[in-house]
Amino acid sequence: MDVAVWNSIFVAVIYFLYFAVILTTIFVVILDNRSPVKTMAWILVLFFLPVAGWILYLFFGRSTRKERLISRKGYARLSKRPMAAYQEQPSVMAEHGKQRLMDFFSRVNNALPFSGNRVTVYTDAVSMLSDLLKDIYRARHHIHLEFYIFEDDAVGRLVRDALIDRARDGVKIRVLYDDVGCWKVPLDFYEQMLCEGIEVLSFLKVRFPRFTSKVNYRNHRKIVVIDGCVGFIGGMNLAERYVKGLGKGNWRDTHVRLEGKVVYGLQTAFLTDWYAIDRTLLTSAEYFPPISVKGGVLGQIVTSDPVGEWRDIMQGLMMAICSARRYFYVQTPYFLPNEEVMTALQTVALAGVDVRLMLPKRGDTWLIHKGSLSYLSEMMKAGVKIYLYKKGFLHSKLMVCDDELSTVGSTNMDFRSFEHNFEANAFFYDKETAMTLKEIFLTDQKDCFLLSARIWEKRSWKNKITESVVRLLAPLL
């Protein structure tokens, strides 16, 4: 046979192998039994963008649901002391029907509710960083930090240098940062801490080809624990933009400082993540010291991850939404909800509950912001009030309901937070904290404009088409 025939056979074989790989991948996606929306999204990507789609699936599509971060026996050892403290306290009861939500988190997430806590709320990074640095310099035994972003800039170096100072004083310090969130940070930044005796680890380090699928499963948590009795959790990372904002306008975020036994939940979350990466199980009593009553707040630290059996925070939010009787307010920078959450919000709004959703007028990511806008018409048709924050970029993840329930943490109202990220939220079951966060929402509302359905429908066809196309990819963003 001549060269042309051999070339034709070679090309035919390549095409056959290529389509066999794509069809096999589609078959695997179908057998994975994900939600139909997510399955169809991957099939569309693989069908219309076969080469790029297969690469995207290699990095972002494979499931790790069957893996475990820590064995049940290991977790039982880790949570032994928090459990003992939980059992010693008087019976804790949430107000007015929120007990079911608290019980759900206890059963499904092993999230222990503790009473007698004090909560300090921050709406700007300057105040949060100021108190964080004070607590770092007050530390006597250990400091645990876990952030999605720990940047090499003025803010990151300020915190790093404070940690180095304390390490020289003999304080034990562990730092956990996300490998993807800190891709641009030079290794020298972390090596300076390592050289001072600080233990520094990256979460699910992505190295081709072994851990390519891990790029999609990121640790989005923001947790600080100091001496086992003071903690921080919320939406703020350690980076200068959280102080200065992006371009024109401020950066609006929400973070909380916790004092009391609820910090045991933060400590358990951090030590579980540390074990997952370092394989060292830290269960010493020094990490769970006796804590006296600090205030009147009843709270729970709830985590979620892509490897668990359930979608704990997402399912809990659905319960909270469906239990709302008077109002449910939400702040989120990204709004790409799955069908369950979207239906829950629409249903309670149709039932007469005052549902308000606050988003940034301008997003920090064009693609995700366009996708978020595609859901607004359906929300408004059901009676959900949409507020667009115009003073700067709204990065706050805050929810408050009926003056009884509130939550602050790292979880966004989107597929990524619900399905792919490691997240952590603090849930509070008291009127004082709920009223504080409600007042913050209403204050931010003054810097928003209420979106009108009539005006919204007049936006250009170009925007409508762009939003609809992006929405097809929402489960993958």
Coordinates of C-alpha atoms in Angstrom, one line a residue:
M1 CA 0.0 0.0 0.0
D2 CA 1.2 3.5 -0.8
V3 CA 1.8 6.3 1.7
A4 CA -1.6 7.9 1.2
V5 CA -3.4 4.8 2.1
W6 CA -1.3 4.3 5.3
N7 CA -2.0 8.0 6.2
S8 CA -5.7 7.4 5.7
I9 CA -5.7 4.3 8.0
F10 CA -3.6 6.2 10.6
V11 CA -6.0 9.1 10.6
A12 CA -9.0 6.7 10.8
V13 CA -7.5 4.9 13.8
I14 CA -6.8 8.2 15.6
Y15 CA -10.3 9.4 15.0
F16 CA -11.7 6.1 16.3
L17 CA -9.6 6.2 19.4
Y18 CA -10.4 9.8 20.0
F19 CA -14.2 9.3 19.7
A20 CA -13.9 6.2 21.8
V21 CA -12.3 8.2 24.6
I22 CA -15.0 10.9 24.4
L23 CA -17.8 8.4 24.3
T24 CA -16.3 6.5 27.2
T25 CA -16.0 9.7 29.2
I26 CA -19.7 10.6 28.5
F27 CA -20.6 7.1 29.6
V28 CA -18.6 7.5 32.9
V29 CA -20.4 10.9 33.5
I30 CA -23.8 9.2 33.0
L31 CA -22.9 6.3 35.3
D32 CA -21.7 8.8 38.0
N33 CA -25.4 9.5 38.8
R34 CA -25.0 13.2 39.4
S35 CA -27.9 15.6 39.1
P36 CA -29.4 15.6 35.6
V37 CA -28.5 19.3 35.2
K38 CA -24.8 18.7 35.9
T39 CA -24.7 15.5 33.8
M40 CA -26.2 17.3 30.8
A41 CA -23.8 20.3 31.2
W42 CA -20.8 17.9 31.0
I43 CA -22.3 16.0 28.0
L44 CA -22.8 19.3 26.2
V45 CA -19.2 20.4 26.9
L46 CA -17.8 17.0 25.8
F47 CA -20.0 16.9 22.7
F48 CA -19.5 20.5 21.4
L49 CA -15.9 21.0 22.7
P50 CA -14.5 17.5 22.6
V51 CA -10.8 18.3 23.0
A52 CA -11.2 21.2 25.5
G53 CA -14.1 19.4 27.1
W54 CA -12.1 16.3 27.8
I55 CA -9.3 18.3 29.3
L56 CA -11.8 20.3 31.5
Y57 CA -13.3 17.0 32.6
L58 CA -9.9 15.6 33.5
F59 CA -9.2 18.6 35.7
F60 CA -12.7 19.6 37.0
G61 CA -15.1 16.8 36.4
R62 CA -14.0 13.6 38.2
S63 CA -15.8 12.8 41.4
T64 CA -14.1 12.1 44.7
R65 CA -17.3 11.3 46.6
K66 CA -16.1 7.8 47.6
E67 CA -12.9 9.1 49.3
R68 CA -12.7 9.9 53.0
L69 CA -10.5 12.6 54.6
I70 CA -10.4 10.9 57.9
S71 CA -11.6 7.5 59.3
R72 CA -14.5 7.3 61.6
K73 CA -12.2 6.0 64.3
G74 CA -9.8 8.9 63.8
Y75 CA -12.6 11.5 63.9
A76 CA -14.0 9.9 67.1
R77 CA -10.6 10.3 68.7
L78 CA -10.3 13.9 67.5
S79 CA -13.8 14.9 68.7
K80 CA -13.6 13.0 72.0
R81 CA -13.0 16.1 74.1
P82 CA -15.5 18.4 72.3
M83 CA -18.1 15.7 72.7
A84 CA -17.4 15.4 76.4
A85 CA -17.8 19.2 76.8
Y86 CA -21.0 19.1 74.8
Q87 CA -22.4 16.3 77.0
E88 CA -21.5 18.2 80.2
Q89 CA -23.5 21.4 79.3
P90 CA -27.2 21.7 80.0
S91 CA -29.5 20.7 77.2
V92 CA -29.3 23.3 74.4
M93 CA -32.5 24.4 72.7
A94 CA -32.8 26.6 69.6
E95 CA -35.7 29.1 69.4
H96 CA -39.0 28.7 67.7
G97 CA -38.6 25.7 65.4
K98 CA -34.9 26.1 64.5
Q99 CA -34.2 23.1 66.7
R100 CA -34.7 20.8 63.7
L101 CA -31.9 22.6 61.8
M102 CA -29.6 22.3 64.8
D103 CA -30.4 18.6 65.2
F104 CA -29.9 18.0 61.5
F105 CA -26.4 19.5 61.6
S106 CA -25.6 17.5 64.8
R107 CA -26.7 14.2 63.2
V108 CA -25.4 14.6 59.7
N109 CA -22.3 16.9 60.2
N110 CA -21.3 16.0 63.7
A111 CA -21.5 19.7 64.4
L112 CA -21.9 20.1 68.2
P113 CA -24.0 23.1 69.3
F114 CA -22.5 25.0 72.3
S115 CA -24.1 27.8 74.4
G116 CA -22.4 30.5 76.3
N117 CA -20.5 32.1 73.4
R118 CA -19.6 35.7 72.5
V119 CA -19.7 36.9 68.9
T120 CA -18.0 40.0 67.5
V121 CA -19.0 40.9 63.9
Y122 CA -16.7 42.7 61.4
T123 CA -17.8 44.4 58.2
D124 CA -14.4 45.6 57.2
A125 CA -11.0 44.0 56.9
V126 CA -9.1 46.7 58.9
S127 CA -11.0 46.0 62.1
M128 CA -10.8 42.3 61.7
L129 CA -7.1 42.3 61.0
S130 CA -6.5 44.6 63.9
D131 CA -8.2 42.2 66.3
L132 CA -6.6 39.2 64.7
L133 CA -3.1 40.6 65.2
K134 CA -3.9 41.5 68.8
D135 CA -5.0 37.9 69.4
I136 CA -1.9 36.5 67.7
Y137 CA 0.3 38.5 70.0
R138 CA -1.8 37.3 73.0
A139 CA -1.3 33.6 72.1
R140 CA 0.6 31.5 74.6
H141 CA 0.4 27.9 73.3
H142 CA -0.7 27.6 69.6
I143 CA -2.0 29.4 66.6
H144 CA -3.8 27.6 63.7
L145 CA -4.6 29.5 60.5
E146 CA -6.4 28.1 57.4
F147 CA -7.1 30.4 54.5
Y148 CA -8.0 30.0 50.8
I149 CA -5.8 33.0 50.0
F150 CA -2.7 34.0 52.0
E151 CA -1.2 36.6 49.7
D152 CA 2.4 37.9 49.4
D153 CA 1.4 41.6 49.8
A154 CA 1.2 44.2 52.5
V155 CA -1.5 42.4 54.5
G156 CA -0.1 38.9 54.0
R157 CA 3.4 40.0 55.0
L158 CA 2.0 41.8 58.1
V159 CA 0.3 38.6 59.3
R160 CA 3.3 36.5 58.3
D161 CA 5.7 38.6 60.3
A162 CA 3.5 38.6 63.3
L163 CA 3.4 34.8 63.2
I164 CA 7.2 34.7 62.9
D165 CA 7.5 36.9 66.0
R166 CA 5.3 34.5 68.0
A167 CA 7.1 31.4 66.7
R168 CA 10.4 32.9 68.0
D169 CA 8.6 33.2 71.4
G170 CA 7.9 29.5 71.4
V171 CA 4.3 29.5 70.2
K172 CA 3.4 26.5 68.1
I173 CA 2.0 27.7 64.7
R174 CA 0.4 25.7 61.9
V175 CA -0.7 27.3 58.6
L176 CA -2.8 25.7 55.9
Y177 CA -3.3 27.5 52.6
D178 CA -5.1 26.4 49.4
D179 CA -2.7 25.4 46.6
V180 CA -4.9 26.8 43.8
G181 CA -6.0 29.9 45.8
C182 CA -2.3 30.8 46.3
W183 CA -0.9 29.7 42.9
K184 CA 0.6 33.1 42.3
V185 CA 2.3 33.3 45.7
P186 CA 6.0 32.7 45.5
L187 CA 7.3 29.8 47.6
D188 CA 9.8 32.1 49.3
F189 CA 6.9 33.7 51.1
Y190 CA 6.0 30.4 52.9
E191 CA 9.6 29.3 53.2
Q192 CA 10.4 32.2 55.5
M193 CA 7.8 30.9 57.9
L194 CA 9.1 27.3 57.5
C195 CA 12.6 28.5 58.4
E196 CA 11.3 30.0 61.7
G197 CA 9.8 26.7 62.7
I198 CA 6.2 27.4 61.6
E199 CA 4.5 24.3 60.0
V200 CA 3.1 25.3 56.6
L201 CA 1.2 23.0 54.3
S202 CA -0.7 23.5 51.1
F203 CA -4.1 21.9 50.7
L204 CA -4.5 19.3 47.9
K205 CA -1.4 20.3 46.1
V206 CA -2.0 20.1 42.3
R207 CA 0.8 18.4 40.4
F208 CA 0.3 17.1 36.9
P209 CA -0.7 14.4 36.2
R210 CA -1.2 12.7 39.6
F211 CA -3.5 15.2 41.2
T212 CA -5.1 17.0 38.2
S213 CA -8.6 16.1 39.4
K214 CA -7.9 17.8 42.7
V215 CA -7.8 21.2 41.1
N216 CA -11.6 21.3 41.3
Y217 CA -11.8 20.6 45.0
R218 CA -10.6 23.6 46.8
N219 CA -10.4 24.5 50.5
H220 CA -12.4 27.7 50.6
R221 CA -12.5 27.9 54.4
K222 CA -11.2 30.9 56.5
I223 CA -10.5 29.6 60.0
V224 CA -8.3 30.9 62.8
V225 CA -7.9 29.2 66.2
I226 CA -5.8 30.8 68.9
D227 CA -5.0 28.7 72.1
G228 CA -8.2 26.7 71.5
C229 CA -10.5 29.4 73.0
V230 CA -10.6 32.2 70.4
G231 CA -11.5 31.8 66.8
F232 CA -12.3 33.7 63.6
I233 CA -14.5 32.6 60.7
G234 CA -16.1 34.3 57.7
G235 CA -15.5 35.5 54.2
M236 CA -12.2 37.5 54.5
N237 CA -8.9 36.1 53.2
L238 CA -5.4 37.5 54.0
A239 CA -4.9 39.8 51.0
E240 CA -4.6 43.6 50.4
R241 CA -7.6 43.8 48.2
Y242 CA -9.8 43.0 51.2
V243 CA -8.6 46.2 52.7
K244 CA -8.3 48.5 49.7
G245 CA -11.0 47.0 47.4
L246 CA -11.0 46.5 43.7
G247 CA -10.6 49.6 41.5
K248 CA -13.4 52.0 42.4
G249 CA -15.3 51.3 45.6
N250 CA -14.8 49.4 48.8
W251 CA -14.7 45.6 49.5
R252 CA -17.7 44.7 51.7
D253 CA -17.3 41.5 53.6
T254 CA -18.4 39.9 56.8
H255 CA -16.3 38.0 59.4
V256 CA -16.8 37.1 63.0
R257 CA -14.6 36.5 66.1
L258 CA -15.8 33.8 68.5
E259 CA -15.1 33.2 72.1
G260 CA -16.5 30.2 73.9
K261 CA -16.8 26.5 73.5
V262 CA -18.1 26.9 69.9
V263 CA -14.4 27.4 69.1
Y264 CA -14.1 23.6 69.6
G265 CA -15.9 23.3 66.3
L266 CA -13.3 25.5 64.5
Q267 CA -10.5 23.6 66.1
T268 CA -12.0 20.2 65.0
A269 CA -12.4 21.5 61.4
F270 CA -8.8 22.7 61.3
L271 CA -7.3 19.5 62.8
T272 CA -9.3 17.3 60.5
D273 CA -8.0 19.2 57.5
W274 CA -4.5 19.1 58.9
Y275 CA -4.7 15.3 59.3
A276 CA -6.0 15.0 55.7
I277 CA -2.8 16.6 54.4
D278 CA -0.2 15.8 57.0
R279 CA -1.6 12.5 58.3
T280 CA -0.9 13.6 61.8
L281 CA -3.8 13.3 64.2
L282 CA -3.6 16.0 66.9
T283 CA -5.9 15.1 69.8
S284 CA -4.1 16.5 72.9
A285 CA -6.1 18.2 75.6
E286 CA -4.0 21.4 75.0
Y287 CA -6.0 22.0 71.8
F288 CA -9.3 21.8 73.6
P289 CA -8.8 23.6 76.9
P290 CA -11.6 24.2 79.4
I291 CA -13.6 27.3 78.5
S292 CA -16.0 29.2 80.8
V293 CA -19.2 31.0 79.7
K294 CA -18.3 34.0 77.6
G295 CA -21.7 35.3 76.5
G296 CA -25.3 34.2 75.6
V297 CA -24.9 33.0 72.0
L298 CA -25.8 29.4 71.0
G299 CA -23.8 28.4 68.0
Q300 CA -22.6 25.6 65.7
I301 CA -19.6 25.3 63.4
V302 CA -20.8 23.4 60.3
T303 CA -18.5 22.2 57.5
S304 CA -19.1 20.8 54.1
D305 CA -16.9 19.1 51.5
P306 CA -17.1 17.3 48.2
V307 CA -16.1 13.9 49.6
G308 CA -18.9 13.5 52.2
E309 CA -22.0 11.5 51.7
W310 CA -24.3 14.6 52.0
R311 CA -24.2 18.3 51.0
D312 CA -24.5 19.4 54.6
I313 CA -24.5 23.2 54.4
M314 CA -26.6 23.3 51.2
Q315 CA -29.2 20.9 52.7
G316 CA -29.2 22.9 55.9
L317 CA -29.8 26.2 54.0
M318 CA -32.7 24.6 52.3
M319 CA -34.2 23.7 55.7
A320 CA -33.6 27.2 56.9
I321 CA -35.2 28.8 53.9
C322 CA -38.3 26.5 54.1
S323 CA -38.7 27.2 57.8
A324 CA -38.8 30.9 57.3
R325 CA -42.0 32.5 58.4
R326 CA -41.5 36.3 58.2
Y327 CA -38.3 37.0 56.3
F328 CA -35.1 35.5 54.9
Y329 CA -32.2 37.9 53.9
V330 CA -29.2 36.7 51.9
Q331 CA -25.9 38.4 50.9
T332 CA -23.7 36.6 48.5
P333 CA -21.2 37.6 45.8
Y334 CA -22.2 34.8 43.4
F335 CA -25.6 33.5 42.8
L336 CA -25.6 30.3 40.8
P337 CA -28.0 28.1 42.8
N338 CA -28.9 24.6 42.1
E339 CA -32.6 23.7 41.5
E340 CA -33.3 22.8 45.1
V341 CA -32.2 26.1 46.6
M342 CA -33.7 28.2 43.8
T343 CA -37.1 26.4 44.3
A344 CA -36.9 26.8 48.1
L345 CA -36.4 30.6 47.7
Q346 CA -39.2 30.9 45.2
T347 CA -41.6 28.8 47.2
V348 CA -41.3 30.8 50.5
A349 CA -41.4 34.1 48.5
L350 CA -44.7 32.9 46.9
A351 CA -46.0 32.0 50.3
G352 CA -45.5 35.7 51.4
V353 CA -42.2 35.5 53.2
D354 CA -40.1 38.6 52.7
V355 CA -37.1 37.2 50.7
R356 CA -34.3 39.6 49.9
L357 CA -31.2 38.8 47.9
M358 CA -28.3 41.2 47.8
L359 CA -25.6 40.9 45.1
P360 CA -22.8 43.1 43.9
K361 CA -23.7 45.4 41.0
R362 CA -20.3 44.7 39.5
G363 CA -18.7 41.3 39.9
D364 CA -15.0 40.5 40.3
T365 CA -15.3 37.7 37.7
W366 CA -17.2 38.5 34.5
L367 CA -18.2 35.0 33.6
I368 CA -19.7 34.1 37.1
H369 CA -21.3 37.5 37.4
K370 CA -23.1 37.0 34.0
G371 CA -24.3 33.6 35.1
S372 CA -25.6 35.1 38.4
L373 CA -27.6 37.7 36.5
S374 CA -29.4 35.0 34.5
Y375 CA -31.4 33.9 37.6
L376 CA -32.7 37.2 38.6
S377 CA -35.9 37.3 36.4
E378 CA -37.1 34.0 37.8
M379 CA -36.5 35.2 41.4
M380 CA -38.3 38.5 40.9
K381 CA -41.3 36.7 39.3
A382 CA -41.7 34.7 42.5
G383 CA -41.6 37.9 44.6
V384 CA -37.9 37.8 45.7
K385 CA -36.5 41.3 46.1
I386 CA -33.2 41.8 44.4
Y387 CA -30.8 44.4 45.7
L388 CA -27.6 45.3 43.8
Y389 CA -24.8 46.7 45.9
K390 CA -23.3 49.7 44.2
K391 CA -20.8 51.1 46.7
G392 CA -18.1 48.6 45.8
F393 CA -17.7 44.8 45.6
L394 CA -19.9 42.8 48.0
H395 CA -18.1 39.6 49.0
S396 CA -20.2 39.0 52.2
K397 CA -21.7 35.6 52.8
L398 CA -24.4 36.5 55.3
M399 CA -27.9 35.1 55.9
V400 CA -30.4 36.0 58.6
C401 CA -34.0 34.7 59.2
D402 CA -36.9 35.7 61.4
D403 CA -34.7 37.3 64.1
E404 CA -33.9 33.8 65.3
L405 CA -31.3 32.3 62.9
S406 CA -28.2 33.7 61.3
T407 CA -25.0 32.4 59.6
V408 CA -21.7 33.8 58.5
G409 CA -19.0 31.8 56.8
S410 CA -17.3 31.0 53.5
T411 CA -20.2 29.5 51.6
N412 CA -21.5 31.2 48.5
M413 CA -24.9 30.6 46.9
D414 CA -23.5 28.7 44.0
F415 CA -22.7 25.2 42.7
R416 CA -19.1 25.5 43.5
S417 CA -19.6 26.1 47.2
F418 CA -22.4 23.5 47.4
E419 CA -20.7 20.7 45.4
H420 CA -17.0 21.2 45.1
N421 CA -15.4 23.3 47.8
F422 CA -14.5 22.6 51.4
E423 CA -16.5 25.3 53.3
A424 CA -17.2 26.3 56.9
N425 CA -20.0 28.4 58.4
A426 CA -20.9 29.5 61.9
F427 CA -24.7 29.1 62.6
F428 CA -26.2 31.2 65.4
Y429 CA -29.5 30.5 67.2
D430 CA -30.1 33.7 69.2
K431 CA -32.0 37.0 68.7
E432 CA -29.1 39.3 69.5
T433 CA -26.8 38.0 66.8
A434 CA -29.6 37.8 64.3
M435 CA -30.6 41.4 65.0
T436 CA -27.0 42.6 64.6
L437 CA -26.6 40.9 61.2
K438 CA -30.1 42.0 60.1
E439 CA -29.1 45.6 60.9
I440 CA -25.9 45.1 58.8
F441 CA -28.0 43.9 55.9
L442 CA -30.4 46.8 56.2
T443 CA -27.5 49.3 56.4
D444 CA -25.9 47.8 53.2
Q445 CA -29.4 48.0 51.6
K446 CA -29.0 51.8 51.7
D447 CA -26.0 51.5 49.4
C448 CA -28.0 49.3 46.9
F449 CA -30.8 49.9 44.4
L450 CA -33.8 47.7 44.2
L451 CA -34.0 46.0 40.9
S452 CA -37.3 46.4 39.0
A453 CA -38.5 43.5 36.9
R454 CA -39.9 46.0 34.4
I455 CA -36.6 47.8 33.9
W456 CA -34.6 44.5 34.1
E457 CA -36.5 43.0 31.2
K458 CA -35.5 46.0 29.0
R459 CA -31.8 45.2 29.1
S460 CA -30.2 44.4 25.7
W461 CA -30.7 41.2 23.9
K462 CA -26.9 40.8 23.8
N463 CA -26.8 40.7 27.6
K464 CA -29.8 38.3 27.8
I465 CA -28.1 35.9 25.3
T466 CA -24.8 36.1 27.1
E467 CA -26.3 35.4 30.5
S468 CA -28.3 32.4 29.1
V469 CA -25.3 30.9 27.4
V470 CA -23.2 31.3 30.6
R471 CA -26.0 29.8 32.6
L472 CA -25.6 26.5 30.7
L473 CA -22.2 26.2 32.3
A474 CA -23.3 27.2 35.8
P475 CA -22.9 23.7 37.3
L476 CA -19.3 23.6 36.1
L477 CA -18.2 27.2 37.1

